[in-house]
Amino acid sequence: MKAENEQRTGLLYGFGAYGLWGLVPLFWPLLMPSGAVEILAHRMVWSLAVVGVALLALRRWGWMAELVRQPRKLGLTALAASVISVNWGLYIWSVNNGHVVEASLGYFINPLVSIAIGVLVLGERLRRVQWAAVGISFIAVLVLAIGYGRPPWISLILACSFATYGLIKKKLNMGGLESLTAETAVLFLPALGYLLWLGAQGRSGFAAHGVGHALLLAATGLVTAVPLVFFGAAAIRVPLSTLGLLQYMAPVFQFGLGVLYFHEAMPPERWAGFSLVWAALALLTWDALRTARQSRARLDVPAAAVGAPAREPA
């Protein structure tokens, strides 16, 4: 009963994390006329304040000394911080410049890019269904490129940067709160310096548009931290396969907002491209569920054999 309650709680946290990430396109336009780089800098500065309070409450400081003594890990942390900054900065710019649908496509194809990185970088081998999904996604990108009149650069950069970030995080092997703290600490001084420079140039939006706007910019720290905390709580309570399915919530919400709320155009060729991407994701999901079911079956057979009573000789 306790395990069931824990899993139910984990599902709620998972829905909360991916739901908030899916609804975040509603937040970024509230920060205009501040530009994407200024919003990103505020996110870095205020995120460090939020995670600092969280670490103070949890008294989790011991990992810092260990990180400082590992130059390679520090370098990977700085690289992760740079890559995720490109991802967030482009995402904010995309939302505030009428490209919500194209941004959502980036997170739809992110699992497919992660598979490609696994093959090219980690030397992983794909099953036939996974190869089929990758092939369909490649055709989808070609269809979308024809529809847009250009390659869907926003989607591709978002997908590749987030998949690269995931690869670096895999090598770092740090907890969510700790890694966020390390990454924001690396970027804190450059971000603060940029905000001070904007202020000295008279181009800062923080004090120029009233207290409400300043509070919204400060809230970027919470917008970053709260879903991550929810995700961490979900990750320790539900299977990874369940989290893998929940991750599609965010781009589904983003796509829905782009079409229904922001009224972005969806001509037939764009629908065709998205449909191919969704078909590839459906194949991947089916293959993952089938593989997980087969793995459980292989584990259950020896367990049943061990538990079965020995037969008496006739």
Short mmCIF file of C-alpha atoms in Angstrom, two decimals:
data_model
loop_
_atom_site.label_atom_id
_atom_site.label_comp_id
_atom_site.label_asym_id
_atom_site.label_seq_id
_atom_site.Cartn_x
_atom_site.Cartn_y
_atom_site.Cartn_z
CA MET A 1 0.00 0.00 0.00
CA LYS A 2 2.85 2.35 0.88
CA ALA A 3 4.55 1.63 -2.45
CA GLU A 4 1.33 2.41 -4.32
CA ASN A 5 0.97 5.73 -2.47
CA GLU A 6 4.58 6.61 -3.24
CA GLN A 7 4.05 5.87 -6.94
CA ARG A 8 0.83 7.91 -6.98
CA THR A 9 2.66 10.81 -5.33
CA GLY A 10 5.49 10.45 -7.86
CA LEU A 11 3.03 10.59 -10.76
CA LEU A 12 1.54 13.81 -9.36
CA TYR A 13 5.01 15.32 -9.09
CA GLY A 14 5.76 14.19 -12.65
CA PHE A 15 2.56 15.74 -13.98
CA GLY A 16 3.42 18.92 -12.06
CA ALA A 17 6.96 19.11 -13.48
CA TYR A 18 6.11 18.48 -17.13
CA GLY A 19 2.87 20.44 -16.88
CA LEU A 20 4.73 23.52 -15.65
CA TRP A 21 7.39 23.12 -18.34
CA GLY A 22 4.60 22.83 -20.90
CA LEU A 23 2.85 25.98 -19.69
CA VAL A 24 5.97 28.15 -19.39
CA PRO A 25 5.35 29.76 -22.85
CA LEU A 26 2.59 31.72 -21.11
CA PHE A 27 5.15 33.25 -18.75
CA TRP A 28 7.89 34.56 -21.06
CA PRO A 29 5.69 37.12 -22.91
CA LEU A 30 4.88 38.71 -19.53
CA LEU A 31 8.55 39.74 -19.29
CA MET A 32 8.53 41.80 -22.49
CA PRO A 33 9.83 44.31 -23.48
CA SER A 34 12.92 42.82 -21.79
CA GLY A 35 14.95 40.90 -24.37
CA ALA A 36 15.70 37.18 -24.31
CA VAL A 37 19.32 37.65 -23.15
CA GLU A 38 18.28 39.90 -20.27
CA ILE A 39 15.57 37.42 -19.23
CA LEU A 40 18.12 34.60 -19.41
CA ALA A 41 20.57 36.57 -17.25
CA HIS A 42 17.86 37.16 -14.64
CA ARG A 43 17.06 33.45 -14.72
CA MET A 44 20.70 32.64 -13.90
CA VAL A 45 20.98 35.19 -11.09
CA TRP A 46 17.66 34.47 -9.37
CA SER A 47 17.95 30.69 -9.81
CA LEU A 48 21.13 30.74 -7.73
CA ALA A 49 19.28 32.61 -4.99
CA VAL A 50 16.46 30.03 -4.99
CA VAL A 51 18.69 26.95 -4.97
CA GLY A 52 20.92 28.59 -2.35
CA VAL A 53 17.94 28.88 0.00
CA ALA A 54 16.98 25.26 -0.76
CA LEU A 55 20.51 24.01 0.01
CA LEU A 56 20.59 26.06 3.20
CA ALA A 57 17.30 24.49 4.32
CA LEU A 58 18.47 20.95 3.43
CA ARG A 59 22.06 21.53 4.69
CA ARG A 60 23.53 19.91 1.60
CA TRP A 61 26.89 21.61 1.14
CA GLY A 62 29.41 18.75 1.34
CA TRP A 63 29.42 18.04 -2.41
CA MET A 64 30.88 21.50 -3.20
CA ALA A 65 34.35 20.79 -1.80
CA GLU A 66 34.45 17.51 -3.71
CA LEU A 67 33.46 19.25 -6.97
CA VAL A 68 36.12 21.95 -6.60
CA ARG A 69 38.80 19.25 -6.26
CA GLN A 70 37.82 17.69 -9.63
CA PRO A 71 38.86 19.98 -12.55
CA ARG A 72 37.35 17.63 -15.17
CA LYS A 73 33.98 17.68 -13.41
CA LEU A 74 34.17 21.47 -13.08
CA GLY A 75 34.87 21.73 -16.80
CA LEU A 76 31.90 19.51 -17.64
CA THR A 77 29.73 21.62 -15.32
CA ALA A 78 30.78 24.80 -17.13
CA LEU A 79 30.08 23.11 -20.48
CA ALA A 80 26.64 21.95 -19.30
CA ALA A 81 25.86 25.47 -18.08
CA SER A 82 26.86 26.94 -21.46
CA VAL A 83 24.82 24.42 -23.47
CA ILE A 84 21.66 24.80 -21.38
CA SER A 85 22.02 28.60 -21.59
CA VAL A 86 21.94 28.36 -25.40
CA ASN A 87 18.86 26.14 -25.08
CA TRP A 88 16.99 28.41 -22.67
CA GLY A 89 18.00 31.63 -24.44
CA LEU A 90 16.80 30.38 -27.83
CA TYR A 91 13.62 28.97 -26.28
CA ILE A 92 12.75 32.31 -24.63
CA TRP A 93 13.48 34.17 -27.87
CA SER A 94 11.35 31.70 -29.86
CA VAL A 95 8.31 32.09 -27.60
CA ASN A 96 8.53 35.89 -27.57
CA ASN A 97 8.97 36.06 -31.36
CA GLY A 98 6.10 33.85 -32.50
CA HIS A 99 7.84 30.47 -32.87
CA VAL A 100 6.16 28.45 -30.10
CA VAL A 101 5.14 25.62 -32.46
CA GLU A 102 8.63 25.31 -33.92
CA ALA A 103 10.10 25.33 -30.39
CA SER A 104 7.71 22.53 -29.35
CA LEU A 105 8.96 20.48 -32.30
CA GLY A 106 12.47 20.69 -30.83
CA TYR A 107 11.34 18.92 -27.67
CA PHE A 108 9.32 16.38 -29.66
CA ILE A 109 12.41 15.33 -31.63
CA ASN A 110 14.76 15.54 -28.63
CA PRO A 111 14.43 11.78 -27.82
CA LEU A 112 15.31 10.98 -31.45
CA VAL A 113 18.38 13.21 -31.31
CA SER A 114 19.38 11.56 -28.01
CA ILE A 115 19.24 8.19 -29.78
CA ALA A 116 21.44 9.54 -32.60
CA ILE A 117 23.97 10.83 -30.04
CA GLY A 118 23.93 7.44 -28.34
CA VAL A 119 24.90 5.79 -31.63
CA LEU A 120 27.48 8.36 -32.78
CA VAL A 121 29.10 9.22 -29.43
CA LEU A 122 28.51 6.25 -27.12
CA GLY A 123 28.59 3.52 -29.77
CA GLU A 124 25.17 2.18 -28.82
CA ARG A 125 23.41 -0.28 -31.15
CA LEU A 126 19.84 0.30 -32.26
CA ARG A 127 17.03 -2.14 -32.72
CA ARG A 128 15.26 -2.20 -36.09
CA VAL A 129 12.25 -0.30 -34.75
CA GLN A 130 14.55 2.45 -33.44
CA TRP A 131 16.26 2.71 -36.83
CA ALA A 132 12.81 3.02 -38.43
CA ALA A 133 11.89 5.84 -36.01
CA VAL A 134 15.12 7.70 -36.79
CA GLY A 135 14.49 7.31 -40.54
CA ILE A 136 10.92 8.63 -40.23
CA SER A 137 12.13 11.61 -38.20
CA PHE A 138 14.72 12.43 -40.89
CA ILE A 139 11.95 12.43 -43.51
CA ALA A 140 9.88 14.64 -41.17
CA VAL A 141 12.67 17.22 -40.99
CA LEU A 142 12.89 17.26 -44.80
CA VAL A 143 9.10 17.78 -45.08
CA LEU A 144 9.21 20.59 -42.52
CA ALA A 145 12.19 22.20 -44.26
CA ILE A 146 10.19 22.29 -47.49
CA GLY A 147 7.19 23.71 -45.62
CA TYR A 148 9.19 26.41 -43.83
CA GLY A 149 11.31 27.17 -46.88
CA ARG A 150 14.35 26.54 -44.68
CA PRO A 151 15.53 23.85 -42.25
CA PRO A 152 13.69 24.12 -38.88
CA TRP A 153 16.80 25.57 -37.22
CA ILE A 154 15.08 26.53 -33.98
CA SER A 155 13.79 22.98 -33.47
CA LEU A 156 17.11 21.39 -34.42
CA ILE A 157 19.22 23.64 -32.16
CA LEU A 158 16.83 23.17 -29.22
CA ALA A 159 16.80 19.39 -29.68
CA CYS A 160 20.57 19.06 -30.18
CA SER A 161 21.47 21.39 -27.30
CA PHE A 162 19.13 19.64 -24.86
CA ALA A 163 20.30 16.17 -25.95
CA THR A 164 23.92 17.30 -25.54
CA TYR A 165 23.06 18.68 -22.11
CA GLY A 166 21.59 15.28 -21.19
CA LEU A 167 24.77 13.54 -22.33
CA ILE A 168 26.94 15.85 -20.21
CA LYS A 169 24.65 15.37 -17.20
CA LYS A 170 24.95 11.61 -17.63
CA LYS A 171 28.73 11.91 -17.42
CA LEU A 172 28.54 14.31 -14.45
CA ASN A 173 26.23 12.01 -12.44
CA MET A 174 25.10 14.73 -10.00
CA GLY A 175 21.75 15.27 -8.30
CA GLY A 176 19.29 17.72 -9.82
CA LEU A 177 19.56 20.38 -7.11
CA GLU A 178 23.35 20.08 -6.87
CA SER A 179 23.90 20.28 -10.63
CA LEU A 180 21.55 23.26 -10.99
CA THR A 181 23.43 25.03 -8.19
CA ALA A 182 26.82 24.33 -9.78
CA GLU A 183 25.67 25.45 -13.24
CA THR A 184 24.08 28.68 -12.02
CA ALA A 185 27.12 29.41 -9.83
CA VAL A 186 29.36 29.14 -12.91
CA LEU A 187 27.15 31.59 -14.81
CA PHE A 188 26.26 33.91 -11.92
CA LEU A 189 29.08 36.45 -12.30
CA PRO A 190 28.82 36.78 -16.12
CA ALA A 191 25.03 37.11 -15.83
CA LEU A 192 25.24 39.67 -13.02
CA GLY A 193 27.92 41.59 -14.90
CA TYR A 194 25.70 41.72 -17.99
CA LEU A 195 22.73 42.99 -15.96
CA LEU A 196 24.87 45.67 -14.30
CA TRP A 197 26.19 46.70 -17.74
CA LEU A 198 22.63 46.98 -19.05
CA GLY A 199 21.77 49.17 -16.08
CA ALA A 200 24.79 51.42 -16.65
CA GLN A 201 23.75 51.77 -20.32
CA GLY A 202 20.21 52.69 -19.31
CA ARG A 203 18.86 49.65 -21.16
CA SER A 204 17.81 47.49 -18.19
CA GLY A 205 14.16 46.52 -17.99
CA PHE A 206 14.39 45.62 -14.30
CA ALA A 207 13.83 49.11 -12.94
CA ALA A 208 12.36 50.76 -16.03
CA HIS A 209 8.91 49.15 -16.10
CA GLY A 210 7.70 49.24 -12.53
CA VAL A 211 7.74 46.97 -9.49
CA GLY A 212 5.49 44.35 -11.10
CA HIS A 213 7.87 43.83 -13.99
CA ALA A 214 10.84 43.61 -11.61
CA LEU A 215 9.05 40.96 -9.54
CA LEU A 216 8.25 38.95 -12.67
CA LEU A 217 11.92 38.99 -13.68
CA ALA A 218 12.88 37.86 -10.19
CA ALA A 219 10.31 35.05 -10.46
CA THR A 220 12.35 33.45 -13.27
CA GLY A 221 14.32 31.73 -10.50
CA LEU A 222 11.19 30.00 -9.19
CA VAL A 223 10.01 29.16 -12.71
CA THR A 224 13.31 27.31 -13.17
CA ALA A 225 13.58 25.67 -9.76
CA VAL A 226 10.05 24.48 -8.95
CA PRO A 227 9.61 22.10 -11.93
CA LEU A 228 13.10 20.73 -11.32
CA VAL A 229 12.27 20.00 -7.68
CA PHE A 230 9.05 18.28 -8.78
CA PHE A 231 11.01 16.29 -11.37
CA GLY A 232 13.53 15.16 -8.76
CA ALA A 233 10.70 14.04 -6.46
CA ALA A 234 9.09 12.11 -9.32
CA ALA A 235 12.34 10.48 -10.46
CA ILE A 236 12.84 8.65 -7.14
CA ARG A 237 9.24 7.40 -6.96
CA VAL A 238 8.24 6.23 -10.45
CA PRO A 239 9.98 4.02 -13.04
CA LEU A 240 12.17 5.69 -15.65
CA SER A 241 9.91 4.31 -18.39
CA THR A 242 6.97 6.22 -16.88
CA LEU A 243 9.00 9.44 -16.78
CA GLY A 244 9.92 8.83 -20.42
CA LEU A 245 6.24 8.82 -21.35
CA LEU A 246 5.44 11.86 -19.18
CA GLN A 247 8.12 13.93 -20.95
CA TYR A 248 5.86 14.24 -24.00
CA MET A 249 3.42 16.32 -21.91
CA ALA A 250 5.57 19.45 -22.18
CA PRO A 251 5.84 19.68 -25.99
CA VAL A 252 2.17 18.65 -26.33
CA PHE A 253 1.15 21.58 -24.11
CA GLN A 254 3.55 23.90 -25.95
CA PHE A 255 2.22 22.81 -29.34
CA GLY A 256 -1.36 23.30 -28.15
CA LEU A 257 -0.58 26.78 -26.86
CA GLY A 258 1.18 27.69 -30.09
CA VAL A 259 -1.79 26.69 -32.24
CA LEU A 260 -4.78 27.50 -30.01
CA TYR A 261 -3.56 30.41 -27.86
CA PHE A 262 -0.87 32.15 -29.93
CA HIS A 263 -2.69 31.29 -33.22
CA GLU A 264 0.47 30.33 -35.11
CA ALA A 265 -0.02 29.08 -38.66
CA MET A 266 -0.16 25.33 -39.32
CA PRO A 267 -0.29 24.78 -43.11
CA PRO A 268 -0.77 21.20 -44.43
CA GLU A 269 2.93 20.52 -44.96
CA ARG A 270 3.64 21.45 -41.33
CA TRP A 271 0.89 19.09 -40.15
CA ALA A 272 2.47 16.39 -42.34
CA GLY A 273 5.90 16.93 -40.78
CA PHE A 274 4.56 16.91 -37.22
CA SER A 275 2.52 13.78 -37.97
CA LEU A 276 5.67 11.98 -39.11
CA VAL A 277 7.46 13.02 -35.91
CA TRP A 278 4.55 11.77 -33.80
CA ALA A 279 4.56 8.48 -35.74
CA ALA A 280 8.29 8.07 -34.98
CA LEU A 281 7.68 8.79 -31.29
CA ALA A 282 4.79 6.31 -31.22
CA LEU A 283 7.14 3.65 -32.65
CA LEU A 284 9.79 4.46 -30.03
CA THR A 285 7.25 4.33 -27.21
CA TRP A 286 5.82 1.00 -28.41
CA ASP A 287 9.32 -0.46 -28.73
CA ALA A 288 10.35 0.77 -25.26
CA LEU A 289 7.22 -0.67 -23.62
CA ARG A 290 7.65 -3.99 -25.47
CA THR A 291 11.32 -4.24 -24.48
CA ALA A 292 10.51 -3.43 -20.84
CA ARG A 293 7.76 -6.08 -20.82
CA GLN A 294 10.12 -8.71 -22.28
CA SER A 295 12.80 -7.83 -19.72
CA ARG A 296 10.32 -8.24 -16.86
CA ALA A 297 9.18 -11.58 -18.30
CA ARG A 298 12.78 -12.85 -18.42
CA LEU A 299 13.28 -11.83 -14.80
CA ASP A 300 10.00 -13.42 -13.68
CA VAL A 301 10.78 -16.85 -15.16
CA PRO A 302 13.86 -17.59 -12.98
CA ALA A 303 12.06 -16.17 -9.95
CA ALA A 304 9.13 -18.51 -10.56
CA ALA A 305 11.51 -21.43 -11.03
CA VAL A 306 13.26 -20.70 -7.73
CA GLY A 307 9.96 -20.38 -5.89
CA ALA A 308 8.40 -23.56 -7.34
CA PRO A 309 8.34 -26.63 -5.03
CA ALA A 310 10.59 -29.49 -6.09
CA ARG A 311 8.75 -32.51 -7.52
CA GLU A 312 9.12 -35.89 -5.83
CA PRO A 313 10.49 -38.63 -8.06
CA ALA A 314 7.83 -41.02 -9.36
#
